CSV table of C-alpha atoms in Angstrom, one decimal:
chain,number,residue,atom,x,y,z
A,773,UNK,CA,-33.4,-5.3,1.9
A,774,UNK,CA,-37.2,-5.5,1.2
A,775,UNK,CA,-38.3,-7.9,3.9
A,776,UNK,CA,-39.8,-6.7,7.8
A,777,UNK,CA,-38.1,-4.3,10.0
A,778,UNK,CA,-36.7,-7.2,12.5
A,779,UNK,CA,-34.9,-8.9,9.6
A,780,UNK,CA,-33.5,-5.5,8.2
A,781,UNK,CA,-32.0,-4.5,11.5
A,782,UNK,CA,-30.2,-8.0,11.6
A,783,UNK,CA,-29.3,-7.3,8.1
A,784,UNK,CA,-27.9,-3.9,9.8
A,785,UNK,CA,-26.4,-5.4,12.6
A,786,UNK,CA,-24.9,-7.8,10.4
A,787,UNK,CA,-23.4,-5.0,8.3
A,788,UNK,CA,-22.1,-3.4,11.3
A,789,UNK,CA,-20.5,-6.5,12.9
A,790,UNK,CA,-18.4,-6.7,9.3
A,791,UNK,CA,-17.3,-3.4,9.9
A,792,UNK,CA,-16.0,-4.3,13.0
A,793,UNK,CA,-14.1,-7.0,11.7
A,794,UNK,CA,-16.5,-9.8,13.2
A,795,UNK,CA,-16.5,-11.7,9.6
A,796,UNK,CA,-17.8,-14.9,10.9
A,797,UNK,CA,-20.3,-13.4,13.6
A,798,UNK,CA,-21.7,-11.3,10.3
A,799,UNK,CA,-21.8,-14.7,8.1
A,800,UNK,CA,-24.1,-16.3,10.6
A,801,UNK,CA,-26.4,-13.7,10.6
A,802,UNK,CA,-26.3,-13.6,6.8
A,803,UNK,CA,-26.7,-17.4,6.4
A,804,UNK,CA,-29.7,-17.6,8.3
A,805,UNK,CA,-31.4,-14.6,6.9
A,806,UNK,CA,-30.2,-15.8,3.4
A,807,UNK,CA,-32.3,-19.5,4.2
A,808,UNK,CA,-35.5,-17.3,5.0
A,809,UNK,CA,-34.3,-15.0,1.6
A,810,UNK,CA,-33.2,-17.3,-0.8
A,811,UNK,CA,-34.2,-14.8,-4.1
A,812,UNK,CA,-32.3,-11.7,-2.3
A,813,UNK,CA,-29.2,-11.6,-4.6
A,814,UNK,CA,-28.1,-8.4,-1.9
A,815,UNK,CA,-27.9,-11.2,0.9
A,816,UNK,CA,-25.7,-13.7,-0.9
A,817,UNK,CA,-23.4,-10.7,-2.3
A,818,UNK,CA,-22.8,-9.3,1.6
A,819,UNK,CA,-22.4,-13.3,3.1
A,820,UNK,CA,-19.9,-14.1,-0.1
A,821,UNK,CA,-18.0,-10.9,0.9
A,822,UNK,CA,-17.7,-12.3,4.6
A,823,UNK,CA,-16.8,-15.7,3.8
A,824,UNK,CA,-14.3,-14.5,1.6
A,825,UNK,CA,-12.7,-12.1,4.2
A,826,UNK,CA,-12.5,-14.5,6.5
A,827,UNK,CA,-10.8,-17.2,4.3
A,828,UNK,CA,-13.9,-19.4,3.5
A,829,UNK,CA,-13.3,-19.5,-0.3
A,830,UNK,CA,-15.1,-22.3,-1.3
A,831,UNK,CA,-18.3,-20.9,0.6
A,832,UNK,CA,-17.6,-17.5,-0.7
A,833,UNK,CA,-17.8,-18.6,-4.6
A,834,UNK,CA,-20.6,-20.6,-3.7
A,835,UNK,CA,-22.3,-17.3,-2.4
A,836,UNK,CA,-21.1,-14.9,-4.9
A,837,UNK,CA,-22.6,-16.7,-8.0
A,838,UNK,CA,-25.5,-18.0,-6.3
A,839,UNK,CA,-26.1,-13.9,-5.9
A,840,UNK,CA,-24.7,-13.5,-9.5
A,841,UNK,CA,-27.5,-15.6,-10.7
A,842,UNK,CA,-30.3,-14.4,-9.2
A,843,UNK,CA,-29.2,-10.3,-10.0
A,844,UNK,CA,-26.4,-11.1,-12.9
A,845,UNK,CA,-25.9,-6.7,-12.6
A,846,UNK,CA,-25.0,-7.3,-8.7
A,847,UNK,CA,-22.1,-5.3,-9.0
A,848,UNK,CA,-20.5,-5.7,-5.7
A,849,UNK,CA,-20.8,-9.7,-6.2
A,850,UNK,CA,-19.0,-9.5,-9.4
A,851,UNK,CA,-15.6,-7.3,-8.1
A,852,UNK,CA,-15.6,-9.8,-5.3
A,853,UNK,CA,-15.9,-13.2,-7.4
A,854,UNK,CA,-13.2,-11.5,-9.7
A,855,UNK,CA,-10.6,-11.3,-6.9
A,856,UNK,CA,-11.4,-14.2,-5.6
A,857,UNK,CA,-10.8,-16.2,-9.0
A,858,UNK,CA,-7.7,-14.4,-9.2
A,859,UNK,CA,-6.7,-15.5,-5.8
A,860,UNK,CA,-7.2,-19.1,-7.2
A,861,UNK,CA,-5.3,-18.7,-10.3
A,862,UNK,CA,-8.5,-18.5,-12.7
A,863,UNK,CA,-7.1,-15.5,-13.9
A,864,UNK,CA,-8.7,-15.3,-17.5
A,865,UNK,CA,-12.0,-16.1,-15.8
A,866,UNK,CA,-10.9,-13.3,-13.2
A,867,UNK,CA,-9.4,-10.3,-15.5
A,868,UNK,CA,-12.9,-11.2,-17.7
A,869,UNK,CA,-15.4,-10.6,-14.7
A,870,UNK,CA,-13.2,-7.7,-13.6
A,871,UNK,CA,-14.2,-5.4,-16.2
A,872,UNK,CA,-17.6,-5.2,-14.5
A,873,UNK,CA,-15.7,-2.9,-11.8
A,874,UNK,CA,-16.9,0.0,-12.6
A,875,UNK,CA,-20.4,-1.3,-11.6
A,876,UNK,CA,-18.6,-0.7,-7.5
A,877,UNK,CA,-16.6,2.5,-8.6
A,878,UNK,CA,-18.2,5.3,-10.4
A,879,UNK,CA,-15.6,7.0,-12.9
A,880,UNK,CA,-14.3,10.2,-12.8
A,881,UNK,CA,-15.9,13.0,-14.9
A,882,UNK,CA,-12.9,13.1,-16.7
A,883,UNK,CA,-13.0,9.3,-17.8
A,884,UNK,CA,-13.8,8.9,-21.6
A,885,UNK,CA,-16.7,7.7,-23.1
A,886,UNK,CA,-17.3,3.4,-22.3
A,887,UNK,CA,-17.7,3.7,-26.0
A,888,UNK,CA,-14.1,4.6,-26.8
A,889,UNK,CA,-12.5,1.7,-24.4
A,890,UNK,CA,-10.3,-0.7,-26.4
A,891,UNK,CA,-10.9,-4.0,-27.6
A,892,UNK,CA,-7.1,-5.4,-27.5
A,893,UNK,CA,-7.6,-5.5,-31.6
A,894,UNK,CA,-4.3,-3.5,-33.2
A,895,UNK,CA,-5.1,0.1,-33.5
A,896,UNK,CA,-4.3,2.0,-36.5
A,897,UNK,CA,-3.8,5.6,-34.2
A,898,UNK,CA,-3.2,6.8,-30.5
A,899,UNK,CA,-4.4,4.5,-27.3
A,900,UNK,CA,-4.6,6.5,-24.1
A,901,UNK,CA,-4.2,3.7,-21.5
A,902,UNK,CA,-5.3,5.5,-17.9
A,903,UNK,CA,-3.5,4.1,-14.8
A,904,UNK,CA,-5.9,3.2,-11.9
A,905,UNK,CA,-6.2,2.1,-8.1
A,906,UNK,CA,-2.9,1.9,-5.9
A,907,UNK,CA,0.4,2.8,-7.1
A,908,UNK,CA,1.4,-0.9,-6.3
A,909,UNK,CA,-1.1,-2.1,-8.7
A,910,UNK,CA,0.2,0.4,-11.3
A,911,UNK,CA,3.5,-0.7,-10.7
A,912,UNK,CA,2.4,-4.5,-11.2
A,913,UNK,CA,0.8,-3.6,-14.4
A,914,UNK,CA,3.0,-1.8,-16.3
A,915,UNK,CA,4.8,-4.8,-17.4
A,916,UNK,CA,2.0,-5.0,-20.0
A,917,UNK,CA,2.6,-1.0,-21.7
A,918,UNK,CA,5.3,-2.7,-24.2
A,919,UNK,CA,3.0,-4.9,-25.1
A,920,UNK,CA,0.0,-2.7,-26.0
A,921,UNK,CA,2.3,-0.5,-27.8
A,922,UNK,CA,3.0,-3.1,-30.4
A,923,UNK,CA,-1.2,-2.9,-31.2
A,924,UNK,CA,-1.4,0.8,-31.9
A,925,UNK,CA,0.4,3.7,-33.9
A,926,UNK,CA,1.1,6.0,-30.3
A,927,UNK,CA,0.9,5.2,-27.0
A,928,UNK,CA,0.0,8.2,-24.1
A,929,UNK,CA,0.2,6.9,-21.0
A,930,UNK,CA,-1.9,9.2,-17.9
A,931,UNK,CA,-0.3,8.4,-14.6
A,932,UNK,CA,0.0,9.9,-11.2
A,933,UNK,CA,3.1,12.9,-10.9
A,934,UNK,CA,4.6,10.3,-8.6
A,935,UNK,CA,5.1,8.1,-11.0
A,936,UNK,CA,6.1,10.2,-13.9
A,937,UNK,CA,10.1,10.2,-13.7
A,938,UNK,CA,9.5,6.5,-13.3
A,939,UNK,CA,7.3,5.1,-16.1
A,940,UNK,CA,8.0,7.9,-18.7
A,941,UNK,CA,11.0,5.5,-20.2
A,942,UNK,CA,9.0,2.4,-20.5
A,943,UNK,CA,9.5,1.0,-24.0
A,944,UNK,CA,6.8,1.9,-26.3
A,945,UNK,CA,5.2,4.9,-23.8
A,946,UNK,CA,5.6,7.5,-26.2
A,947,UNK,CA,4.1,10.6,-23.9
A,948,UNK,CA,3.1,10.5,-20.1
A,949,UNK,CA,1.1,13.1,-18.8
A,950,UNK,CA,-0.2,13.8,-15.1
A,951,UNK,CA,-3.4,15.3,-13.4
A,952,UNK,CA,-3.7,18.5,-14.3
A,953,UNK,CA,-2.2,18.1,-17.7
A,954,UNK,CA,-4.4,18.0,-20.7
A,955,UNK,CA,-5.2,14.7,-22.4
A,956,UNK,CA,-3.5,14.7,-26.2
A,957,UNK,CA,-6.1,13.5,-29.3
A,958,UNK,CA,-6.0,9.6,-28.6
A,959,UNK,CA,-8.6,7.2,-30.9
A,960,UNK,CA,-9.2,4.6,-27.7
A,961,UNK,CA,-8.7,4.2,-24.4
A,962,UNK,CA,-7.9,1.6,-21.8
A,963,UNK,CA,-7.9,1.0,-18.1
A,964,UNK,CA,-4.2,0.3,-16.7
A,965,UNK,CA,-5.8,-2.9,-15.1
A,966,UNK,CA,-8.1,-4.2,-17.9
A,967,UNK,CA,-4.6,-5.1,-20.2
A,968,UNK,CA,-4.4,-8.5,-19.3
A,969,UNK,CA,-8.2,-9.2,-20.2
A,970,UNK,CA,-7.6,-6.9,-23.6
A,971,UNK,CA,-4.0,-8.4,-24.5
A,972,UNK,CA,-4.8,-12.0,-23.9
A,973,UNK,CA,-1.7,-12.3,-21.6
A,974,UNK,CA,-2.3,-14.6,-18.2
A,975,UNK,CA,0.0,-16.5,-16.3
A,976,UNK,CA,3.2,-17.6,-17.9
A,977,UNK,CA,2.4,-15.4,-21.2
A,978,UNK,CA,2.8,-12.2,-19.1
A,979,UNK,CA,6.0,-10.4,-19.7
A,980,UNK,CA,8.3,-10.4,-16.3
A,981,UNK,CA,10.6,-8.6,-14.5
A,982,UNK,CA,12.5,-6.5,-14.8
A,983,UNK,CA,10.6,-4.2,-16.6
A,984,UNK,CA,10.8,-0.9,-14.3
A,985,UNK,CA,14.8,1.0,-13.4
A,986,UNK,CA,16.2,3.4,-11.9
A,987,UNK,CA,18.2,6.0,-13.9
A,988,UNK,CA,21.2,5.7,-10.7
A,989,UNK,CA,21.8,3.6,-7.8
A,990,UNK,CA,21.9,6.0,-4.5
A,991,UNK,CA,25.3,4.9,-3.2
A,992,UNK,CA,24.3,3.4,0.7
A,993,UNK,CA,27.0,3.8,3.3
A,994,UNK,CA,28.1,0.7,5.7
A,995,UNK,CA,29.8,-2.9,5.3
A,996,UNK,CA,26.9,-5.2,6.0
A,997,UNK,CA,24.0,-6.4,3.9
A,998,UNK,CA,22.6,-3.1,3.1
A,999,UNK,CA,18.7,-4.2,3.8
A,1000,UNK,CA,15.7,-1.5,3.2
A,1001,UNK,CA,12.6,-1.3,5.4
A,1002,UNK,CA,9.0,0.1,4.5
A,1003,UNK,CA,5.9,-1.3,7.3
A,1004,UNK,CA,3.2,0.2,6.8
A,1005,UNK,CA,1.3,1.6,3.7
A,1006,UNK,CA,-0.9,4.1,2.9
A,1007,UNK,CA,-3.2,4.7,6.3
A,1008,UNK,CA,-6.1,5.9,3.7
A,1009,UNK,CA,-6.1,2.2,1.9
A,1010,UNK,CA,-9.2,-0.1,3.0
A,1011,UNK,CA,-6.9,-2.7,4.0
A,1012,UNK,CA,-4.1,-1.1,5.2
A,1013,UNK,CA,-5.3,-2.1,9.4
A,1014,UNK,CA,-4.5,-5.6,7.9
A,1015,UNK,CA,-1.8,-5.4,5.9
A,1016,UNK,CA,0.6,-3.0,7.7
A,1017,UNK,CA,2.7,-3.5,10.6
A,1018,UNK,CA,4.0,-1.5,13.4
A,1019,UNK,CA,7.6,-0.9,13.9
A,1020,UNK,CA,8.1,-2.5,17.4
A,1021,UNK,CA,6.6,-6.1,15.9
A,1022,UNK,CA,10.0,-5.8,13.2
A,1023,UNK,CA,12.3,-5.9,16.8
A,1024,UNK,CA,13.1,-9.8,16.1
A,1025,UNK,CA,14.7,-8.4,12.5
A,1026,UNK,CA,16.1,-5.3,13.9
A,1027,UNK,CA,18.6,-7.4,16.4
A,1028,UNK,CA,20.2,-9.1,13.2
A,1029,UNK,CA,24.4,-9.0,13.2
A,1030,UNK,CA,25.8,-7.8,10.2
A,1031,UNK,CA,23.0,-6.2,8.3
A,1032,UNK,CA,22.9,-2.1,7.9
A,1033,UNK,CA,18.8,-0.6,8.2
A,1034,UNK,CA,17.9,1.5,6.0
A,1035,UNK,CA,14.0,3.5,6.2
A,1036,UNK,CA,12.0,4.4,3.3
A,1037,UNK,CA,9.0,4.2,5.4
A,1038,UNK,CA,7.5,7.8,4.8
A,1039,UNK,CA,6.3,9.5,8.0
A,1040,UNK,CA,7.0,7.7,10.8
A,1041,UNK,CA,10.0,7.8,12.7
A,1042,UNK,CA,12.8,4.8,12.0
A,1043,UNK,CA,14.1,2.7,14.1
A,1044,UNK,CA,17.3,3.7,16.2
A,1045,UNK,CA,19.7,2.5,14.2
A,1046,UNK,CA,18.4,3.0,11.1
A,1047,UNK,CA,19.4,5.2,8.3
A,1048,UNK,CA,16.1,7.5,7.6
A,1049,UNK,CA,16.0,7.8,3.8
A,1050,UNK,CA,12.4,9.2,3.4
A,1051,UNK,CA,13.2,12.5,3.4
A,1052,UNK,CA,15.0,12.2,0.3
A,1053,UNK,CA,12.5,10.3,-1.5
A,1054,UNK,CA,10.2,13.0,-3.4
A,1055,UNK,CA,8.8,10.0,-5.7
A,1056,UNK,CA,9.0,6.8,-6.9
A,1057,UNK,CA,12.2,7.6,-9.3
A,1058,UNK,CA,13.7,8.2,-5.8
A,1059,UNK,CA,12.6,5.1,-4.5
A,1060,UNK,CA,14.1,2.9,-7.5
A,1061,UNK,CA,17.6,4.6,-6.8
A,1062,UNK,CA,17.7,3.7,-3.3
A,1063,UNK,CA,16.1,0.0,-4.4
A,1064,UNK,CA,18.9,-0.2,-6.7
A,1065,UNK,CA,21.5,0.2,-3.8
A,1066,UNK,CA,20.4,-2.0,-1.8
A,1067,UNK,CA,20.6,-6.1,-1.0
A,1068,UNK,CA,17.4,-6.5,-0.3
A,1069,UNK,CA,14.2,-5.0,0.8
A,1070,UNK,CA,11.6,-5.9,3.6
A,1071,UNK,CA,8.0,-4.5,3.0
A,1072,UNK,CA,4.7,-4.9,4.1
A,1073,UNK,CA,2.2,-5.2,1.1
A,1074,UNK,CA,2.8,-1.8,-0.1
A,1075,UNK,CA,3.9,0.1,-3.2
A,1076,UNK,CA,7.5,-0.4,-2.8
A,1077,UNK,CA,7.6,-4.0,-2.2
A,1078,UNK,CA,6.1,-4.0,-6.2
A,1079,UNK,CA,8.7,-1.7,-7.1
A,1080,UNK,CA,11.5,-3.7,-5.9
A,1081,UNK,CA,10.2,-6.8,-7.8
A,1082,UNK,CA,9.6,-4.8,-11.3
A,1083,UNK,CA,13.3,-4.5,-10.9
A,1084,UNK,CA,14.2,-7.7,-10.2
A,1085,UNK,CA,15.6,-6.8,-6.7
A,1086,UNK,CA,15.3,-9.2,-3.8
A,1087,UNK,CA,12.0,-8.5,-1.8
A,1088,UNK,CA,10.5,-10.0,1.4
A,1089,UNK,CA,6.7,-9.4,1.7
A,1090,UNK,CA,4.8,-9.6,4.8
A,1091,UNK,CA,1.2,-11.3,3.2
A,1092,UNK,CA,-2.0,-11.7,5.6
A,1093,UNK,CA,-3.9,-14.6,6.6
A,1094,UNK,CA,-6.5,-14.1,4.0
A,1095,UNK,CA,-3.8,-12.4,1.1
A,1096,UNK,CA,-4.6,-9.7,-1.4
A,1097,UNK,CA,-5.7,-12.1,-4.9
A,1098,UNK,CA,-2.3,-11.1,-6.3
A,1099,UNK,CA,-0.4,-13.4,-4.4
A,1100,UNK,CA,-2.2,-16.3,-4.3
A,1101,UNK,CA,-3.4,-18.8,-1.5
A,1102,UNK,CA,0.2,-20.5,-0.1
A,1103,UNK,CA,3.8,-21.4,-0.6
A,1104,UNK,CA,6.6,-18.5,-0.7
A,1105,UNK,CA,7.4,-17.5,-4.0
A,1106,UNK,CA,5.3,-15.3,-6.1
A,1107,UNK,CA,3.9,-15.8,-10.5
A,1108,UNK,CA,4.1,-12.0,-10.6
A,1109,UNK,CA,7.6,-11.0,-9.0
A,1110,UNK,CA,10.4,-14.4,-8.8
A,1111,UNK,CA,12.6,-12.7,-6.9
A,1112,UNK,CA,9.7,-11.8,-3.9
A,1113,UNK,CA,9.7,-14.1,-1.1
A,1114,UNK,CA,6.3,-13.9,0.7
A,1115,UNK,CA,6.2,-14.6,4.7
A,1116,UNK,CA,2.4,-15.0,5.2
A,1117,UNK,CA,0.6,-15.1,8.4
A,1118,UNK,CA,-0.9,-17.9,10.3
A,1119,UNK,CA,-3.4,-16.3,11.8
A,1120,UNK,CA,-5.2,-13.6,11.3
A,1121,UNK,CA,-3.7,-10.2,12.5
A,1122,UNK,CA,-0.4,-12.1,14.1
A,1123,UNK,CA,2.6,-11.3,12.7
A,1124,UNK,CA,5.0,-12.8,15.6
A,1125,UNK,CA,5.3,-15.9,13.5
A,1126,UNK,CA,6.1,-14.7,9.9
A,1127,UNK,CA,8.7,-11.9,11.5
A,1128,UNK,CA,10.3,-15.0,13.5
A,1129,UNK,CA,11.0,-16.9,10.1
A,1130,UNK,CA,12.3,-13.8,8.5
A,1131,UNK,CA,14.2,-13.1,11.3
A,1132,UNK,CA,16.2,-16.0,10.6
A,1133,UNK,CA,16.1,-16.2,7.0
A,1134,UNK,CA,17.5,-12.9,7.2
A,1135,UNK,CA,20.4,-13.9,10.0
A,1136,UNK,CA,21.5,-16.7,7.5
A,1137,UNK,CA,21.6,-14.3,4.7
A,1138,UNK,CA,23.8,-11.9,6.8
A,1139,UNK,CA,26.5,-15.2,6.9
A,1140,UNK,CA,26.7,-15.4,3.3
């Protein structure tokens, strides 16, 4: 920040106590140097970001666009004031302001030319639409493929291997190619995650589940409720500290009568008494055909707790205190997925209280 050395190394320290997690310690710092700043766009981005991670939301927006208006190309301000519009359900608002992403992310060299993207108008020719981010949020977002392949001649998807066996069958996806494979001729392209802002289609006009198969249900031995388990994502997501769990807090669950465990939690050792299906799941084809044989699965905010609901399978998701925009800021039941349940924390980083009610949602299910 342009000001005198004592107020950039509180800036600094400020920056390093949101590292560390200290959100609110970091907004205090940021508030006060933000009074003596009141032009620095960079100081209102970095105090919206903390007041939004630590669930201040109202003080967050009020942060974010007071830095959007002083620097309307503050990038960092813009991703965050687009997930946190989502969060509140302003999701044309959102999906509009979260084209400016790229501003945070620079694209791959292999990206095509900006002026190539796709303005949601029907396309007389081939639309390359490029899968992006987590393989949860391209999960979440291919419900929109059909849909863009009613506006163009051919649609190519590019996706992750992992994903290939998957998506390929989607209605309308007439080729799917991977990393490594050469792009086909295609006329325009579009971002997996900029089709709700190109097609028009928010809320209740987005198409829902199920929308995603398997091509065979894995047959699962036992008598009980046949329940899968996944805690923990991908250690190399930004979040993942928050949002995954470690096996010993699931002991409540684990003690259930009448319910059969089965793992898809890849790497880590299961639970005694749990079935260990990871090492037959190669990709996320596999993961639909053990989805698709079971009664229900339990999953930490994580790639197969989106499969799951693309199905239409029953699926309880652990949420944090401050959630991830998709799921929005309460209740139990989720716009994107009807047959998720969501057991959110209370507080932040305790998850004794939302096991505890699954626990017993879970034991009552087991009766039925």
């Amino acid at each position: 920040m342009a000001a005198g050395t004592s107020d950039q190394d509180r800036f600094d320290a400020a920056h390093a106590l949101w590292k560390e997690g200290g959100h609110e310690q970091a907004a205090v710092l940021l508030d006060e140097l933000s009074a003596k700043h009141p032009g620095n766009a960079d100081l209102f981005s970095a105090l919206g970001v903390c007041r939004f991670e630590n669930g201040d939301y109202a003080q967050a927006r009020q942060a974010l666009e007071r830095a959007l208006s002083l620097d309307p190309d503050q990038g960092i301000a813009a991703y965050n004031l687009a997930h946190l519009l989502l969060l509140l359900g302003e999701e044309e608002k959102g999906f509009a302001l979260y084209e400016r992403r790229w501003a945070s992310f620079s694209r791959p060299a292999w990206h095509p030319s900006p002026q190539l993207a796709w303005d949601g108008e029907p396309l007389d020719g081939t639309l390359l639409v490029l899968a992006e981010q987590g393989f949860g949020d391209m999960i979440q977002f291919a419900r929109f493929l059909p849909l863009a392949a009613k506006r163009c001649q051919r649609l190519v998807l590019a996706a992750p291997p992992e994903l290939k066996r998957l998506m390929a069958p989607i209605s309308g996806v007439a080729q799917l190619v991977t990393a490594g494979e050469p792009l086909p001729p295609f006329d325009r392209f579009v971002m997996m995650l900029s089709l709700p802002h190109r097609l028009r289609s928010f809320g209740g006009q987005r198409p829902s589940p199920p929308y995603l198969a398997a091509s065979k249900a894995m047959d699962l031995p036992g008598r009980g409720m046949k329940v899968g388990l996944v805690w923990a994502g991908r250690a190399a997501h930004s979040q993942d500290k928050q949002r995954s769990l470690d096996i010993q807090e699931l002991a409540p669950l684990l003690k259930t009568p009448g319910v059969d465990f089965f793992s898809l939690q890849l790497g880590q050792t299961p639970p005694p008494g749990a079935t260990d299906l990871a090492p037959g799941i190669a990709d996320f084809e596999d993961t639909a055909a053990v989805l698709a044989g079971l009664d229900l699965l339990i999953s930490a905010d994580t790639a197969p707790a989106h499969l799951a609901g693309a199905m239409g399978k029953p699926v309880w998701t652990f949420v944090t205190f401050v959630p991830d925009w998709r799921w929005g800021l309460g209740g139990e039941t989720s716009d994107w997925y009807p047959q998720m349940r969501l057991f959110r924390q209370e507080r932040p980083g305790d998850w004794q209280a939302p096991v505890l009610r699954m626990a017993q949602a879970l034991a009552d299910a087991a009766k039925r």
